[in-house]
mmCIF file of C-alpha atoms in Angstrom:
data_model
loop_
_atom_site.group_PDB
_atom_site.id
_atom_site.type_symbol
_atom_site.label_atom_id
_atom_site.label_comp_id
_atom_site.label_asym_id
_atom_site.label_seq_id
_atom_site.Cartn_x
_atom_site.Cartn_y
_atom_site.Cartn_z
ATOM 1 C CA UNK A 1 77.772 104.698 58.050
ATOM 2 C CA UNK A 2 76.812 101.023 57.870
ATOM 3 C CA UNK A 3 76.187 99.066 54.727
ATOM 4 C CA UNK A 4 74.710 95.953 53.857
ATOM 5 C CA UNK A 5 75.314 94.139 50.387
ATOM 6 C CA UNK A 6 72.833 91.490 49.354
ATOM 7 C CA UNK A 7 72.726 89.192 46.229
ATOM 8 C CA UNK A 8 70.453 91.014 43.871
ATOM 9 C CA UNK A 9 66.933 90.169 44.889
ATOM 10 C CA UNK A 10 63.642 89.008 43.163
ATOM 11 C CA UNK A 11 60.036 90.105 43.765
ATOM 12 C CA UNK A 12 57.809 86.908 43.546
ATOM 13 C CA UNK A 13 54.644 88.663 43.400
ATOM 14 C CA UNK A 14 53.699 92.142 41.938
ATOM 15 C CA UNK A 15 51.118 94.016 39.873
ATOM 16 C CA UNK A 16 52.630 96.210 36.968
ATOM 17 C CA UNK A 17 49.114 97.086 35.519
ATOM 18 C CA UNK A 18 49.351 98.121 32.089
ATOM 19 C CA UNK A 19 49.752 100.749 29.131
ATOM 20 C CA UNK A 20 50.712 104.228 30.613
ATOM 21 C CA UNK A 21 51.137 102.791 34.102
ATOM 22 C CA UNK A 22 54.169 100.681 32.940
ATOM 23 C CA UNK A 23 56.354 103.742 32.595
ATOM 24 C CA UNK A 24 56.226 104.097 36.372
ATOM 25 C CA UNK A 25 55.868 100.687 37.737
ATOM 26 C CA UNK A 26 58.564 98.810 35.737
ATOM 27 C CA UNK A 27 61.448 101.228 36.442
ATOM 28 C CA UNK A 28 60.358 101.220 40.103
ATOM 29 C CA UNK A 29 60.677 97.524 40.449
ATOM 30 C CA UNK A 30 63.949 97.294 38.068
ATOM 31 C CA UNK A 31 65.875 99.801 40.347
ATOM 32 C CA UNK A 32 66.374 96.828 42.864
ATOM 33 C CA UNK A 33 65.027 93.645 41.716
ATOM 34 C CA UNK A 34 66.389 91.221 38.863
ATOM 35 C CA UNK A 35 63.024 89.583 38.186
ATOM 36 C CA UNK A 36 59.526 89.781 39.224
ATOM 37 C CA UNK A 37 56.487 87.281 38.922
ATOM 38 C CA UNK A 38 53.990 89.331 37.401
ATOM 39 C CA UNK A 39 50.391 89.190 38.165
ATOM 40 C CA UNK A 40 48.081 88.617 35.026
ATOM 41 C CA UNK A 41 44.658 90.159 36.504
ATOM 42 C CA UNK A 42 44.456 93.032 33.699
ATOM 43 C CA UNK A 43 41.217 93.786 32.018
ATOM 44 C CA UNK A 44 40.743 91.818 29.961
ATOM 45 C CA UNK A 45 42.692 89.228 31.830
ATOM 46 C CA UNK A 46 46.141 87.185 30.723
ATOM 47 C CA UNK A 47 44.355 83.927 30.166
ATOM 48 C CA UNK A 48 46.408 82.639 27.093
ATOM 49 C CA UNK A 49 50.133 82.020 26.133
ATOM 50 C CA UNK A 50 49.919 84.764 23.383
ATOM 51 C CA UNK A 51 48.435 87.369 25.801
ATOM 52 C CA UNK A 52 51.125 86.479 28.340
ATOM 53 C CA UNK A 53 53.770 86.967 25.528
ATOM 54 C CA UNK A 54 52.165 90.469 24.477
ATOM 55 C CA UNK A 55 52.085 91.618 27.968
ATOM 56 C CA UNK A 56 55.778 90.747 28.575
ATOM 57 C CA UNK A 57 57.000 92.509 25.296
ATOM 58 C CA UNK A 58 54.870 95.639 26.671
ATOM 59 C CA UNK A 59 56.751 95.511 30.120
ATOM 60 C CA UNK A 60 60.188 94.956 28.469
ATOM 61 C CA UNK A 61 59.497 98.231 26.568
ATOM 62 C CA UNK A 62 59.140 100.038 29.501
ATOM 63 C CA UNK A 63 62.281 99.060 31.107
ATOM 64 C CA UNK A 64 64.911 101.691 32.043
ATOM 65 C CA UNK A 65 67.810 101.892 29.268
ATOM 66 C CA UNK A 66 70.347 99.039 29.861
ATOM 67 C CA UNK A 67 68.278 97.324 32.302
ATOM 68 C CA UNK A 68 68.439 93.502 32.307
ATOM 69 C CA UNK A 69 65.039 93.170 34.410
ATOM 70 C CA UNK A 70 63.041 90.145 33.559
ATOM 71 C CA UNK A 71 59.537 89.661 33.987
ATOM 72 C CA UNK A 72 58.222 86.271 34.916
ATOM 73 C CA UNK A 73 54.803 85.925 33.159
ATOM 74 C CA UNK A 74 51.981 83.959 34.787
ATOM 75 C CA UNK A 75 48.463 82.775 33.411
ATOM 76 C CA UNK A 76 44.996 83.754 34.934
ATOM 77 C CA UNK A 77 43.165 80.494 35.651
ATOM 78 C CA UNK A 78 39.337 80.461 34.578
ATOM 79 C CA UNK A 79 36.584 77.989 34.236
ATOM 80 C CA UNK A 80 37.683 78.046 30.570
ATOM 81 C CA UNK A 81 41.225 77.076 31.203
ATOM 82 C CA UNK A 82 41.945 73.720 29.636
ATOM 83 C CA UNK A 83 45.068 71.499 29.997
ATOM 84 C CA UNK A 84 46.261 72.238 26.525
ATOM 85 C CA UNK A 85 46.326 76.010 27.353
ATOM 86 C CA UNK A 86 48.506 75.142 30.142
ATOM 87 C CA UNK A 87 50.728 73.116 27.853
ATOM 88 C CA UNK A 88 51.013 75.848 25.371
ATOM 89 C CA UNK A 89 51.897 78.657 28.152
ATOM 90 C CA UNK A 90 54.599 76.184 29.614
ATOM 91 C CA UNK A 91 56.049 76.032 26.160
ATOM 92 C CA UNK A 92 55.803 79.629 25.460
ATOM 93 C CA UNK A 93 57.823 80.366 28.946
ATOM 94 C CA UNK A 94 54.956 81.075 31.333
ATOM 95 C CA UNK A 95 56.149 80.176 34.776
ATOM 96 C CA UNK A 96 53.237 79.696 36.759
ATOM 97 C CA UNK A 97 49.262 79.942 36.731
ATOM 98 C CA UNK A 98 47.451 82.087 39.204
ATOM 99 C CA UNK A 99 44.201 80.925 41.034
ATOM 100 C CA UNK A 100 41.979 84.005 42.301
ATOM 101 C CA UNK A 101 38.579 82.748 43.274
ATOM 102 C CA UNK A 102 36.045 84.960 41.512
ATOM 103 C CA UNK A 103 35.626 88.460 43.423
ATOM 104 C CA UNK A 104 38.352 87.911 45.728
ATOM 105 C CA UNK A 105 40.645 91.044 44.760
ATOM 106 C CA UNK A 106 40.981 93.487 41.963
ATOM 107 C CA UNK A 107 39.872 92.382 38.632
ATOM 108 C CA UNK A 108 38.980 88.919 39.823
ATOM 109 C CA UNK A 109 35.405 88.949 38.600
ATOM 110 C CA UNK A 110 36.325 86.644 35.493
ATOM 111 C CA UNK A 111 38.189 84.226 37.834
ATOM 112 C CA UNK A 112 37.218 80.743 39.139
ATOM 113 C CA UNK A 113 33.996 79.542 40.509
ATOM 114 C CA UNK A 114 34.114 75.699 41.660
ATOM 115 C CA UNK A 115 37.691 75.174 42.177
ATOM 116 C CA UNK A 116 37.141 71.467 41.958
ATOM 117 C CA UNK A 117 36.387 71.769 38.159
ATOM 118 C CA UNK A 118 40.040 72.882 37.677
ATOM 119 C CA UNK A 119 41.563 69.509 38.977
ATOM 120 C CA UNK A 120 42.229 68.288 35.412
ATOM 121 C CA UNK A 121 44.293 71.659 34.805
ATOM 122 C CA UNK A 122 45.969 71.161 38.220
ATOM 123 C CA UNK A 123 46.941 67.552 36.882
ATOM 124 C CA UNK A 124 48.620 68.869 33.848
ATOM 125 C CA UNK A 125 50.476 71.532 35.710
ATOM 126 C CA UNK A 126 51.830 69.198 37.904
ATOM 127 C CA UNK A 127 53.106 66.830 34.995
ATOM 128 C CA UNK A 128 54.704 69.673 33.039
ATOM 129 C CA UNK A 129 56.130 71.474 36.141
ATOM 130 C CA UNK A 130 54.138 74.689 36.122
ATOM 131 C CA UNK A 131 53.689 76.227 39.509
ATOM 132 C CA UNK A 132 50.211 77.074 41.137
ATOM 133 C CA UNK A 133 50.180 80.766 42.594
ATOM 134 C CA UNK A 134 47.011 80.977 45.024
ATOM 135 C CA UNK A 135 45.194 83.900 46.358
ATOM 136 C CA UNK A 136 43.921 82.048 49.419
ATOM 137 C CA UNK A 137 40.479 83.408 50.407
ATOM 138 C CA UNK A 138 37.033 82.145 50.005
ATOM 139 C CA UNK A 139 34.489 84.774 48.757
ATOM 140 C CA UNK A 140 30.993 83.591 49.987
ATOM 141 C CA UNK A 141 29.407 86.895 51.352
ATOM 142 C CA UNK A 142 28.384 85.234 54.516
ATOM 143 C CA UNK A 143 31.894 84.552 55.615
ATOM 144 C CA UNK A 144 33.724 87.197 57.879
ATOM 145 C CA UNK A 145 36.363 88.818 55.972
ATOM 146 C CA UNK A 146 39.038 88.127 58.710
ATOM 147 C CA UNK A 147 38.192 84.626 58.519
ATOM 148 C CA UNK A 148 38.461 83.751 54.524
ATOM 149 C CA UNK A 149 42.214 82.921 54.692
ATOM 150 C CA UNK A 150 41.657 80.195 57.166
ATOM 151 C CA UNK A 151 38.532 78.518 55.623
ATOM 152 C CA UNK A 152 40.178 78.708 52.246
ATOM 153 C CA UNK A 153 43.038 76.574 53.776
ATOM 154 C CA UNK A 154 40.336 74.251 55.347
ATOM 155 C CA UNK A 155 38.003 73.741 52.229
ATOM 156 C CA UNK A 156 40.415 74.290 49.078
ATOM 157 C CA UNK A 157 44.074 74.513 49.670
ATOM 158 C CA UNK A 158 44.425 71.544 52.018
ATOM 159 C CA UNK A 159 42.586 69.253 49.444
ATOM 160 C CA UNK A 160 44.631 70.523 46.467
ATOM 161 C CA UNK A 161 48.153 70.119 48.166
ATOM 162 C CA UNK A 162 46.748 66.395 49.025
ATOM 163 C CA UNK A 163 45.566 65.773 45.770
ATOM 164 C CA UNK A 164 48.636 66.843 43.790
ATOM 165 C CA UNK A 165 51.511 66.371 45.811
ATOM 166 C CA UNK A 166 53.982 67.061 43.275
ATOM 167 C CA UNK A 167 52.514 70.426 42.126
ATOM 168 C CA UNK A 168 54.567 73.192 43.499
ATOM 169 C CA UNK A 169 52.295 75.719 45.115
ATOM 170 C CA UNK A 170 52.926 79.381 46.320
ATOM 171 C CA UNK A 171 50.442 80.481 49.193
ATOM 172 C CA UNK A 172 50.638 84.331 48.215
ATOM 173 C CA UNK A 173 50.555 87.304 50.609
ATOM 174 C CA UNK A 174 49.748 85.171 53.587
ATOM 175 C CA UNK A 175 48.274 87.165 56.379
ATOM 176 C CA UNK A 176 47.304 84.680 59.259
ATOM 177 C CA UNK A 177 49.022 82.315 61.624
ATOM 178 C CA UNK A 178 46.968 79.449 60.486
ATOM 179 C CA UNK A 179 48.558 80.265 57.026
ATOM 180 C CA UNK A 180 52.165 80.222 58.301
ATOM 181 C CA UNK A 181 51.273 76.905 60.161
ATOM 182 C CA UNK A 182 49.778 75.384 57.119
ATOM 183 C CA UNK A 183 52.940 76.140 55.083
ATOM 184 C CA UNK A 184 55.282 75.057 57.851
ATOM 185 C CA UNK A 185 53.681 71.588 58.130
ATOM 186 C CA UNK A 186 52.968 71.178 54.534
ATOM 187 C CA UNK A 187 55.560 69.277 52.226
ATOM 188 C CA UNK A 188 58.551 70.823 50.540
ATOM 189 C CA UNK A 189 56.382 71.798 47.343
ATOM 190 C CA UNK A 190 54.376 74.342 49.443
ATOM 191 C CA UNK A 191 55.710 77.876 49.987
ATOM 192 C CA UNK A 192 54.415 81.326 50.700
ATOM 193 C CA UNK A 193 55.017 84.761 49.945
ATOM 194 C CA UNK A 194 54.856 87.745 52.641
ATOM 195 C CA UNK A 195 54.369 91.416 51.783
ATOM 196 C CA UNK A 196 55.608 94.279 53.747
ATOM 197 C CA UNK A 197 52.523 95.707 54.798
ATOM 198 C CA UNK A 198 51.520 92.583 56.567
ATOM 199 C CA UNK A 199 54.966 92.553 58.274
ATOM 200 C CA UNK A 200 54.859 96.156 59.256
ATOM 201 C CA UNK A 201 51.048 96.642 59.996
ATOM 202 C CA UNK A 202 48.007 95.192 61.555
ATOM 203 C CA UNK A 203 44.084 95.941 61.360
ATOM 204 C CA UNK A 204 44.604 98.954 63.747
ATOM 205 C CA UNK A 205 46.757 100.708 61.273
ATOM 206 C CA UNK A 206 43.699 100.439 59.111
ATOM 207 C CA UNK A 207 40.879 101.153 61.239
ATOM 208 C CA UNK A 208 42.058 102.979 64.333
ATOM 209 C CA UNK A 209 41.480 106.614 64.410
ATOM 210 C CA UNK A 210 39.607 106.512 60.941
ATOM 211 C CA UNK A 211 39.854 104.268 57.913
ATOM 212 C CA UNK A 212 43.183 104.632 56.376
ATOM 213 C CA UNK A 213 42.519 103.861 52.580
ATOM 214 C CA UNK A 214 46.199 103.325 51.588
ATOM 215 C CA UNK A 215 46.697 100.543 53.926
ATOM 216 C CA UNK A 216 43.825 98.839 52.361
ATOM 217 C CA UNK A 217 44.913 95.591 50.797
ATOM 218 C CA UNK A 218 43.358 92.075 50.139
ATOM 219 C CA UNK A 219 43.717 90.010 51.762
ATOM 220 C CA UNK A 220 43.018 92.549 54.457
ATOM 221 C CA UNK A 221 45.497 93.500 57.499
ATOM 222 C CA UNK A 222 44.711 90.923 60.380
ATOM 223 C CA UNK A 223 45.132 91.301 64.041
ATOM 224 C CA UNK A 224 48.473 91.895 65.691
ATOM 225 C CA UNK A 225 48.873 88.294 66.880
ATOM 226 C CA UNK A 226 48.805 87.410 63.193
ATOM 227 C CA UNK A 227 51.244 89.919 62.351
ATOM 228 C CA UNK A 228 53.747 88.765 65.205
ATOM 229 C CA UNK A 229 53.396 85.106 63.707
ATOM 230 C CA UNK A 230 54.399 86.490 60.202
ATOM 231 C CA UNK A 231 57.281 88.190 61.818
ATOM 232 C CA UNK A 232 58.326 84.973 63.564
ATOM 233 C CA UNK A 233 58.268 82.662 60.354
ATOM 234 C CA UNK A 234 60.448 85.482 58.743
ATOM 235 C CA UNK A 235 62.825 85.473 61.596
ATOM 236 C CA UNK A 236 63.036 81.501 61.714
ATOM 237 C CA UNK A 237 64.747 81.842 58.106
ATOM 238 C CA UNK A 238 62.510 78.927 56.758
ATOM 239 C CA UNK A 239 63.209 78.550 53.016
ATOM 240 C CA UNK A 240 59.447 78.253 52.759
ATOM 241 C CA UNK A 241 58.645 81.824 53.032
ATOM 242 C CA UNK A 242 60.007 84.577 50.610
ATOM 243 C CA UNK A 243 59.669 88.154 49.490
ATOM 244 C CA UNK A 244 56.489 88.990 47.539
ATOM 245 C CA UNK A 245 55.531 92.562 47.715
ATOM 246 C CA UNK A 246 52.074 92.423 46.271
ATOM 247 C CA UNK A 247 52.709 96.076 44.986
ATOM 248 C CA UNK A 248 49.692 97.146 43.686
ATOM 249 C CA UNK A 249 49.299 100.845 42.151
ATOM 250 C CA UNK A 250 46.189 102.649 42.141
ATOM 251 C CA UNK A 251 45.269 106.242 41.392
ATOM 252 C CA UNK A 252 45.008 108.420 44.382
ATOM 253 C CA UNK A 253 41.340 109.233 43.605
ATOM 254 C CA UNK A 254 40.609 105.557 43.369
ATOM 255 C CA UNK A 255 41.857 104.803 46.794
ATOM 256 C CA UNK A 256 40.359 107.909 48.454
ATOM 257 C CA UNK A 257 37.018 106.914 47.564
ATOM 258 C CA UNK A 258 33.746 105.730 49.064
ATOM 259 C CA UNK A 259 34.513 102.399 47.572
ATOM 260 C CA UNK A 260 38.262 102.518 47.579
ATOM 261 C CA UNK A 261 40.586 100.140 45.724
ATOM 262 C CA UNK A 262 42.563 97.361 47.514
ATOM 263 C CA UNK A 263 46.374 97.498 47.234
ATOM 264 C CA UNK A 264 49.337 99.242 48.512
ATOM 265 C CA UNK A 265 52.035 100.561 46.053
ATOM 266 C CA UNK A 266 55.265 99.698 47.773
ATOM 267 C CA UNK A 267 57.683 99.285 44.701
ATOM 268 C CA UNK A 268 59.830 102.395 45.309
ATOM 269 C CA UNK A 269 60.669 101.732 48.685
ATOM 270 C CA UNK A 270 60.098 97.739 48.620
ATOM 271 C CA UNK A 271 63.515 96.354 49.719
ATOM 272 C CA UNK A 272 64.012 99.282 52.105
ATOM 273 C CA UNK A 273 60.695 98.408 53.748
ATOM 274 C CA UNK A 274 61.664 94.767 54.219
ATOM 275 C CA UNK A 275 65.103 96.009 55.595
ATOM 276 C CA UNK A 276 63.217 97.834 58.104
ATOM 277 C CA UNK A 277 61.221 94.579 59.323
ATOM 278 C CA UNK A 278 64.417 92.780 59.625
ATOM 279 C CA UNK A 279 66.211 95.367 61.354
ATOM 280 C CA UNK A 280 63.447 95.688 63.732
ATOM 281 C CA UNK A 281 63.835 92.121 64.347
ATOM 282 C CA UNK A 282 67.558 92.142 64.635
ATOM 283 C CA UNK A 283 68.213 89.634 61.721
ATOM 284 C CA UNK A 284 69.526 91.577 59.021
ATOM 285 C CA UNK A 285 71.919 88.704 58.354
ATOM 286 C CA UNK A 286 68.825 86.675 57.178
ATOM 287 C CA UNK A 287 67.431 89.220 54.717
ATOM 288 C CA UNK A 288 69.553 87.962 51.979
ATOM 289 C CA UNK A 289 68.056 84.650 52.053
ATOM 290 C CA UNK A 290 64.471 85.831 52.204
ATOM 291 C CA UNK A 291 64.865 88.464 49.484
ATOM 292 C CA UNK A 292 67.310 86.638 47.068
ATOM 293 C CA UNK A 293 67.690 82.882 47.811
ATOM 294 C CA UNK A 294 64.483 81.094 48.947
ATOM 295 C CA UNK A 295 62.180 82.332 46.184
ATOM 296 C CA UNK A 296 64.717 81.195 43.249
ATOM 297 C CA UNK A 297 65.504 77.932 44.844
ATOM 298 C CA UNK A 298 61.638 77.210 45.167
ATOM 299 C CA UNK A 299 60.972 78.210 41.519
ATOM 300 C CA UNK A 300 63.973 76.159 40.187
ATOM 301 C CA UNK A 301 65.907 79.123 38.765
ATOM 302 C CA UNK A 302 69.376 80.323 39.121
ATOM 303 C CA UNK A 303 70.243 82.724 41.777
ATOM 304 C CA UNK A 304 71.193 86.479 40.533
ATOM 305 C CA UNK A 305 74.745 86.863 39.949
ATOM 306 C CA UNK A 306 74.692 90.739 40.877
ATOM 307 C CA UNK A 307 74.405 92.561 44.268
ATOM 308 C CA UNK A 308 72.796 95.516 45.772
ATOM 309 C CA UNK A 309 73.978 97.735 48.683
ATOM 310 C CA UNK A 310 71.620 99.199 51.214
ATOM 311 C CA UNK A 311 72.920 102.206 53.527
ATOM 312 C CA UNK A 312 71.979 103.216 56.900
ATOM 313 C CA UNK A 313 70.677 106.598 56.179
ATOM 314 C CA UNK A 314 67.278 107.797 57.412
ATOM 315 C CA UNK A 315 64.969 109.151 54.345
ATOM 316 C CA UNK A 316 61.370 109.879 54.045
ATOM 317 C CA UNK A 317 59.134 107.946 51.702
ATOM 318 C CA UNK A 318 57.366 110.515 49.224
ATOM 319 C CA UNK A 319 53.881 111.588 49.965
ATOM 320 C CA UNK A 320 53.067 111.357 46.384
ATOM 321 C CA UNK A 321 54.174 109.807 43.142
ATOM 322 C CA UNK A 322 53.026 111.572 40.040
ATOM 323 C CA UNK A 323 52.460 109.804 36.603
ATOM 324 C CA UNK A 324 53.320 111.401 33.490
ATOM 325 C CA UNK A 325 49.666 112.245 32.502
ATOM 326 C CA UNK A 326 49.423 114.019 36.128
ATOM 327 C CA UNK A 327 47.784 111.202 37.802
ATOM 328 C CA UNK A 328 48.859 111.088 41.511
ATOM 329 C CA UNK A 329 49.361 107.800 43.548
ATOM 330 C CA UNK A 330 50.144 107.836 47.312
ATOM 331 C CA UNK A 331 53.003 105.185 47.878
ATOM 332 C CA UNK A 332 52.828 102.681 50.737
ATOM 333 C CA UNK A 333 54.435 104.238 53.873
ATOM 334 C CA UNK A 334 53.992 107.567 52.586
ATOM 335 C CA UNK A 335 55.748 110.353 54.709
ATOM 336 C CA UNK A 336 57.037 107.912 57.132
ATOM 337 C CA UNK A 337 60.949 107.622 57.784
ATOM 338 C CA UNK A 338 62.871 104.459 56.701
ATOM 339 C CA UNK A 339 66.353 103.482 58.181
ATOM 340 C CA UNK A 340 67.733 101.962 55.193
ATOM 341 C CA UNK A 341 68.256 103.312 51.396
ATOM 342 C CA UNK A 342 69.341 101.555 48.501
ATOM 343 C CA UNK A 343 72.784 102.992 47.623
ATOM 344 C CA UNK A 344 72.366 103.589 43.836
ATOM 345 C CA UNK A 345 69.470 105.949 44.503
ATOM 346 C CA UNK A 346 71.049 108.158 47.145
ATOM 347 C CA UNK A 347 70.746 111.638 46.171
#
């Protein structure tokens, strides 16, 4: 039986949700990740330092016994965010601010309209060393959904990185060759996260043979040439690209719906899904950098000291995850067989 031992990885982009959902999502992530960047798009959103610290306390209360998992908190930018709010958040231990264009994804209605109005906030973030995390899509209704990432680069992200060269920017969950090229060509202060779904799937997996709601996420899956471009940058072992699952839980009935929610709940198989990709590409020796090193280096945080071990033993991703209240969720890749399994959870 083959084994792979890695420095304990981190998830640099995920959604825990809140309240009763935390009892499911926090242990699912803590089983293999030491830290995670926690998205702030709750209802209401996490817009202040005090709200971030209150949310962090709820997450810590949901950790498994003896777990040392650390949530890394973020602030949700709105048109009301001020430079003083950024300074207060930095002092409280918030590590980044999240830019959602209004209407771009789940719970983003309160987000930013008129991105240029936030330039004074970006200036302060650059000054105090607060990272900017970007959902990079325009939201104008006339723009084709498959072109929204590319157009965001041209109209917003390029100008932001030019105006604030010392601001660290993470282009989150990139989906296109244009995004990969932009990050590669940008300065060392620009990086990107890549999800398992955008490495494993393309839009055929969403649309061919009927719409598959559990593969629906935002940004939406793109054509196979874009999927291949993402696999190539992962294989390149560039430190500009690192692990961010964008794990996003939704109840089954909200996904299997005439207006189904966007998001793939990948937490319970996250590291195994990435191992599947790296195995397919014949680069398992590069998984540790992507999962455990590059993100910590970019955020300026120490690398984790522990390790995890993956064992080559095929297993099937569960068809359902059931919450304590009986709510059903369908995990990403449900029913499919993966080749690698986290050793500590083997039965």
